Coordinates of C-alpha atoms and ligand atoms in Angstrom, one line a residue:
M1 CA 52.6 117.4 143.7
I2 CA 49.9 114.9 142.9
K3 CA 50.9 111.3 142.2
I4 CA 49.5 109.9 139.0
G5 CA 49.0 106.3 137.9
I6 CA 48.5 105.6 134.2
I7 CA 46.5 102.6 132.9
G8 CA 47.2 102.2 129.2
C9 CA 50.6 103.1 127.6
G10 CA 49.4 103.6 124.0
F11 CA 49.2 107.0 122.2
I12 CA 47.3 109.0 124.8
G13 CA 49.2 107.4 127.8
T14 CA 52.5 108.2 126.2
Q15 CA 51.5 111.8 125.5
I16 CA 50.3 112.3 129.1
C17 CA 53.5 110.8 130.5
S18 CA 55.7 113.1 128.2
A19 CA 53.7 116.2 129.3
V20 CA 54.2 115.4 133.0
D21 CA 57.8 114.5 132.5
S22 CA 58.5 117.8 130.6
G23 CA 57.1 119.8 133.6
A24 CA 54.1 121.1 131.6
V25 CA 51.9 119.6 134.3
P26 CA 53.0 119.9 137.9
A27 CA 52.5 116.3 138.9
E28 CA 54.5 113.1 139.2
I29 CA 54.1 109.8 137.4
F30 CA 54.0 107.2 140.2
G31 CA 53.3 104.2 138.1
I32 CA 52.3 102.9 134.7
F33 CA 50.4 99.8 133.6
D34 CA 49.7 98.1 130.3
F35 CA 48.9 94.5 129.7
S36 CA 51.5 94.8 126.9
E37 CA 54.9 94.8 128.8
A38 CA 56.6 96.1 125.7
K39 CA 54.3 99.2 125.6
A40 CA 54.9 99.9 129.3
D41 CA 58.7 99.5 128.8
D42 CA 58.6 102.0 125.9
V43 CA 57.0 104.6 128.1
L44 CA 59.4 103.9 131.0
K45 CA 62.3 104.5 128.7
L46 CA 61.0 108.0 127.7
L47 CA 60.7 109.3 131.3
K48 CA 63.6 111.2 132.8
T49 CA 62.1 112.7 136.0
G50 CA 60.7 111.2 139.2
N51 CA 60.9 107.5 139.9
P52 CA 58.1 105.9 137.8
Q53 CA 57.6 102.2 138.0
K54 CA 55.6 99.5 136.2
C55 CA 52.9 98.6 138.8
A56 CA 49.6 96.9 139.0
P57 CA 46.4 99.1 139.1
E58 CA 45.6 97.7 142.5
E59 CA 48.9 99.2 143.8
M60 CA 48.1 102.5 142.0
I61 CA 44.7 102.6 143.8
E62 CA 46.5 102.3 147.1
S63 CA 49.2 104.8 146.4
C64 CA 48.1 107.4 143.9
D65 CA 46.0 110.6 144.1
L66 CA 44.8 110.3 140.6
I67 CA 44.5 107.4 138.1
V68 CA 44.2 108.1 134.4
E69 CA 42.5 105.4 132.3
C70 CA 43.6 105.6 128.7
A71 CA 43.3 101.9 127.8
S72 CA 39.9 100.5 126.9
Q73 CA 36.3 100.3 128.0
D74 CA 37.2 96.9 129.7
A75 CA 39.8 98.7 131.8
V76 CA 37.1 101.3 133.0
L77 CA 34.8 98.4 133.9
K78 CA 37.6 96.7 135.9
Y79 CA 39.2 99.6 137.7
A80 CA 36.8 102.6 138.0
L81 CA 34.7 101.3 140.8
P82 CA 37.7 100.2 143.1
A83 CA 39.3 103.6 142.5
A84 CA 36.2 105.5 143.3
E85 CA 35.5 103.3 146.4
N86 CA 39.0 103.9 147.6
G87 CA 38.7 107.7 147.4
V88 CA 41.1 108.0 144.5
D89 CA 40.4 110.5 141.7
L90 CA 40.0 109.1 138.2
M91 CA 40.2 110.4 134.7
V92 CA 38.4 108.3 132.1
L93 CA 39.1 108.4 128.3
S94 CA 37.2 105.3 127.3
V95 CA 34.0 107.0 128.2
G96 CA 31.8 104.6 126.3
A97 CA 32.0 102.2 129.3
F98 CA 29.5 104.6 131.0
Q99 CA 26.7 103.7 128.6
N100 CA 25.7 101.1 131.1
P101 CA 23.5 103.1 133.5
D102 CA 23.8 100.8 136.5
F103 CA 27.6 100.9 136.2
Y104 CA 27.7 104.7 135.8
Q105 CA 25.4 105.2 138.8
K106 CA 27.6 102.8 140.9
V107 CA 30.8 104.6 140.1
R108 CA 29.1 108.0 140.7
D109 CA 27.7 106.9 144.1
A110 CA 31.0 105.4 145.1
A111 CA 32.8 108.6 144.3
A112 CA 30.2 110.7 146.1
A113 CA 30.6 108.5 149.2
S114 CA 34.4 108.5 149.2
G115 CA 34.9 112.1 148.1
S116 CA 36.8 111.2 144.9
K117 CA 36.3 113.0 141.6
I118 CA 35.8 111.4 138.2
Y119 CA 37.2 113.6 135.4
I120 CA 36.0 113.2 131.8
P121 CA 38.0 115.4 129.3
S122 CA 36.3 116.8 126.3
G123 CA 38.5 114.4 124.3
A124 CA 38.4 114.6 120.5
I125 CA 35.4 116.9 120.3
A126 CA 34.7 120.6 121.0
G127 CA 31.5 122.1 122.2
T128 CA 31.0 120.4 125.5
D129 CA 31.1 123.9 127.2
G130 CA 28.2 125.2 125.3
L131 CA 26.3 121.9 125.5
K132 CA 26.7 121.8 129.3
S133 CA 25.4 125.3 129.6
A134 CA 22.5 124.6 127.2
A135 CA 21.6 121.5 129.4
M136 CA 20.6 123.9 132.3
A137 CA 17.4 124.5 130.3
N138 CA 15.4 122.2 127.9
I139 CA 17.3 120.6 125.0
S140 CA 15.2 119.1 122.2
S141 CA 17.8 117.3 120.2
V142 CA 21.5 116.4 120.1
S143 CA 23.2 114.7 117.2
V144 CA 26.8 113.8 116.4
T145 CA 28.0 112.9 112.9
T146 CA 31.5 111.2 112.9
R147 CA 33.4 110.9 109.7
K148 CA 36.6 108.8 109.6
P149 CA 38.9 107.3 107.1
V150 CA 38.4 103.6 106.6
S151 CA 41.7 102.7 108.4
G152 CA 40.3 104.4 111.5
L153 CA 37.2 102.3 111.6
S154 CA 38.6 98.9 110.7
G155 CA 38.1 96.0 113.2
S156 CA 35.0 97.6 114.9
P157 CA 32.6 95.0 116.4
Y158 CA 29.6 96.5 114.4
L159 CA 31.4 96.0 111.1
I160 CA 32.4 92.5 112.0
E161 CA 29.0 91.5 113.3
N162 CA 27.2 92.9 110.2
N163 CA 29.8 91.6 107.7
I164 CA 30.5 95.2 106.4
D165 CA 33.7 95.2 104.3
L166 CA 35.0 98.7 103.6
S167 CA 38.2 97.7 101.9
E168 CA 36.9 98.6 98.4
L169 CA 35.0 101.7 99.4
K170 CA 35.6 104.6 96.9
E171 CA 33.0 107.2 98.2
P172 CA 31.8 108.3 101.6
K173 CA 29.2 105.8 103.1
L174 CA 26.8 106.1 106.1
I175 CA 27.6 102.9 107.9
F176 CA 25.7 103.5 111.2
E177 CA 22.8 105.5 112.4
G178 CA 21.4 104.9 115.9
T179 CA 21.6 106.0 119.5
A180 CA 24.9 106.8 121.3
A181 CA 24.3 103.8 123.6
E182 CA 24.4 101.5 120.5
A183 CA 27.3 103.4 118.8
V184 CA 29.7 103.1 121.7
V185 CA 29.1 99.3 121.8
G186 CA 29.5 98.9 118.1
F187 CA 32.5 101.2 117.7
P188 CA 34.2 101.2 121.2
K189 CA 37.4 102.8 119.9
N190 CA 35.8 105.4 117.7
V191 CA 33.0 107.3 119.3
N192 CA 33.8 107.8 123.0
V193 CA 33.2 111.4 122.1
C194 CA 29.5 110.5 121.7
A195 CA 29.5 109.1 125.3
T196 CA 31.0 112.4 126.5
I197 CA 28.3 114.4 124.6
S198 CA 25.6 112.1 126.0
L199 CA 26.8 112.7 129.6
C200 CA 26.9 116.5 129.0
G201 CA 23.5 116.7 127.3
I202 CA 20.4 114.4 127.1
G203 CA 21.8 110.9 127.7
F204 CA 22.9 107.9 125.7
D205 CA 19.4 106.9 124.5
K206 CA 18.3 110.3 123.1
T207 CA 21.7 111.3 121.5
V208 CA 21.6 110.4 117.8
V209 CA 24.8 109.2 116.2
R210 CA 25.8 108.9 112.5
I211 CA 29.1 107.3 111.4
I212 CA 30.4 107.8 107.9
A213 CA 33.3 105.9 106.5
D214 CA 35.1 108.2 104.1
P215 CA 38.0 107.0 101.9
T216 CA 38.5 110.5 100.5
I217 CA 39.7 112.1 103.8
S218 CA 42.6 111.8 106.2
E219 CA 41.1 113.6 109.2
N220 CA 38.8 112.4 111.9
M221 CA 35.8 114.7 111.7
H222 CA 33.0 115.3 114.2
E223 CA 29.9 117.5 113.8
L224 CA 27.8 118.3 116.8
E225 CA 24.3 119.8 116.4
V226 CA 22.1 120.9 119.4
Y227 CA 18.7 122.4 119.5
G228 CA 17.1 123.7 122.7
D229 CA 15.7 126.6 124.7
F230 CA 19.1 128.4 124.3
G231 CA 18.9 128.4 120.5
H232 CA 20.8 126.3 118.0
M233 CA 24.5 125.2 118.1
K234 CA 26.6 123.7 115.4
M235 CA 30.2 122.6 115.9
A236 CA 32.5 121.0 113.3
I237 CA 36.0 119.8 114.0
E238 CA 38.6 118.3 111.6
N239 CA 41.1 116.4 113.8
K240 CA 44.5 115.1 112.7
P241 CA 44.7 111.4 113.7
S242 CA 47.6 110.2 115.8
P243 CA 50.4 108.9 113.7
K244 CA 50.5 105.9 116.1
N245 CA 46.8 105.1 116.2
P246 CA 44.6 106.2 113.3
K247 CA 41.4 105.7 115.4
T248 CA 42.5 108.4 117.9
S249 CA 42.8 112.1 117.2
Y250 CA 45.8 114.1 118.5
L251 CA 43.3 116.5 120.2
A252 CA 42.1 113.7 122.5
A253 CA 45.6 113.4 124.1
L254 CA 45.9 117.2 124.3
S255 CA 42.5 117.4 126.0
A256 CA 43.7 114.8 128.6
V257 CA 46.8 116.9 129.3
S258 CA 44.8 120.1 129.4
T259 CA 42.4 118.5 132.0
L260 CA 45.4 117.5 134.1
K261 CA 46.6 121.1 134.0
K262 CA 43.1 122.3 135.0
I263 CA 43.1 119.9 138.0
T264 CA 46.4 121.2 139.2
D265 CA 45.7 124.9 138.5
P266 CA 44.1 127.4 141.0
M267 CA 42.4 129.2 138.0
Q268 CA 39.4 127.3 136.7
I269 CA 38.3 128.7 133.3
G270 CA 35.2 127.7 131.4
V271 CA 32.3 125.5 132.5
Ligands
LIG301 N1 37.3 110.4 125.0 C1 37.7 110.6 123.7 O1 37.4 111.6 123.1 C2 38.7 109.6 123.1 C3 38.9 108.4 123.7 N2 39.7 107.5 123.2 C4 39.9 106.3 123.9 O2 41.0 106.4 124.8 C5 41.6 105.1 124.9 C6 43.1 105.2 124.7 O3 43.4 105.6 123.4 P1 44.8 105.4 122.6 O4 45.9 105.8 123.6 O5 44.7 106.0 121.3 O6 44.8 103.8 122.5 P2 46.0 102.9 122.1 O7 45.4 101.7 121.4 O8 47.1 103.6 121.4 O9 46.5 102.5 123.6 C7 45.8 101.7 124.5 C8 46.7 100.9 125.3 O10 46.0 100.4 126.4 C9 46.4 99.0 126.6 N3 45.2 98.3 127.2 C10 44.0 98.1 126.6 N4 43.1 97.6 127.5 C11 43.9 97.4 128.6 C12 43.6 96.8 129.9 N5 42.3 96.3 130.2 N6 44.5 96.8 130.9 C13 45.8 97.3 130.6 N7 46.1 97.8 129.4 C14 45.2 97.9 128.4 C15 46.7 98.5 125.2 O11 47.7 97.4 125.3 C16 47.4 99.7 124.6 O12 48.8 99.8 124.8 C17 40.9 104.1 124.0 O13 39.9 103.4 124.6 C18 40.3 105.1 123.0 O14 39.2 104.5 122.3 C19 40.4 107.8 122.0 C20 40.2 109.0 121.4 C21 39.3 110.0 121.8
LIG302 O1 39.7 110.4 118.4 C1 38.6 110.6 117.8 O2 38.5 111.4 116.8 C2 37.4 110.0 118.4 C3 37.6 108.7 119.0 O3 38.4 107.9 118.6 C4 36.7 108.4 120.1 O4 35.8 109.2 120.5 O5 36.8 107.3 120.7

């Protein structure tokens, strides 16, 4: 069984640990890490199988087969390269960190040299299968429109830097329109899906992102629209947010668990 290290014991980390602990994924949690000791302790208390420990990422990199980052873009910037250089597989949820092309290339090159794999789950969006296939020919445009309740957007650097106060909002409002590269910096906890779409399609600088704050909804919604030689694709998803973290959709955690199942399964279905 593969030995997994988890960096980040919030909503997604907890869901992954529970899935492994229940036997739904044939793997073993070797270690967990969170800079909040309390969060790591809460996850340790949940686990009933194996011998999971709190341990530093450096120790995971020495001892695990796969490290799952479900913490923050900062954590990706800190641990992705050492993991890839050490030949350890890595799953990344805070995909926005890859908008820096030099960093992305360094991690890719290190993984290629060491033979490790970097897994990026489809996360809180659908349609990555069709987009990846479409990208085998010419794609003329990709856009993502994300619509979230105000509580899911609060505290984003873009809102703070531009003095945008959404607390009195009564109707949906377009609060951002720009490239995916700009969106993942301004909203690092909200539009990692746009980073994933950029990597599957035409890149961070050509993917157009719109973010709408909507006080009338309770779901996190994403619409993907792609035009290319293949034709025209439209995808819309209405995600239930996690009860623990309104920024994150439940589907994001399910997609991480599903990716783990795919890694450990002899049958590989879908692109
Ligand atoms: N790829 C996708 O489609 C999606 C990605 N995400 C991203 O996945 C990540 C995890 O999401 P959630 O579990 O909902 O977040 P969360 O906020 O519930 O949990 C994150 C945990 O990581 C810890 N953490 C943050 N930075 C850390 C660091 N440098 N070192 C150690 N611990 C650190 C925090 O203390 C917290 O306990 C976030 O970056 C989120 O933006 C979320 C939803 C969709
Ligand atoms: O969970 C979602 O709906 C999207 C999200 O937070 C992200 O992509 O970072």
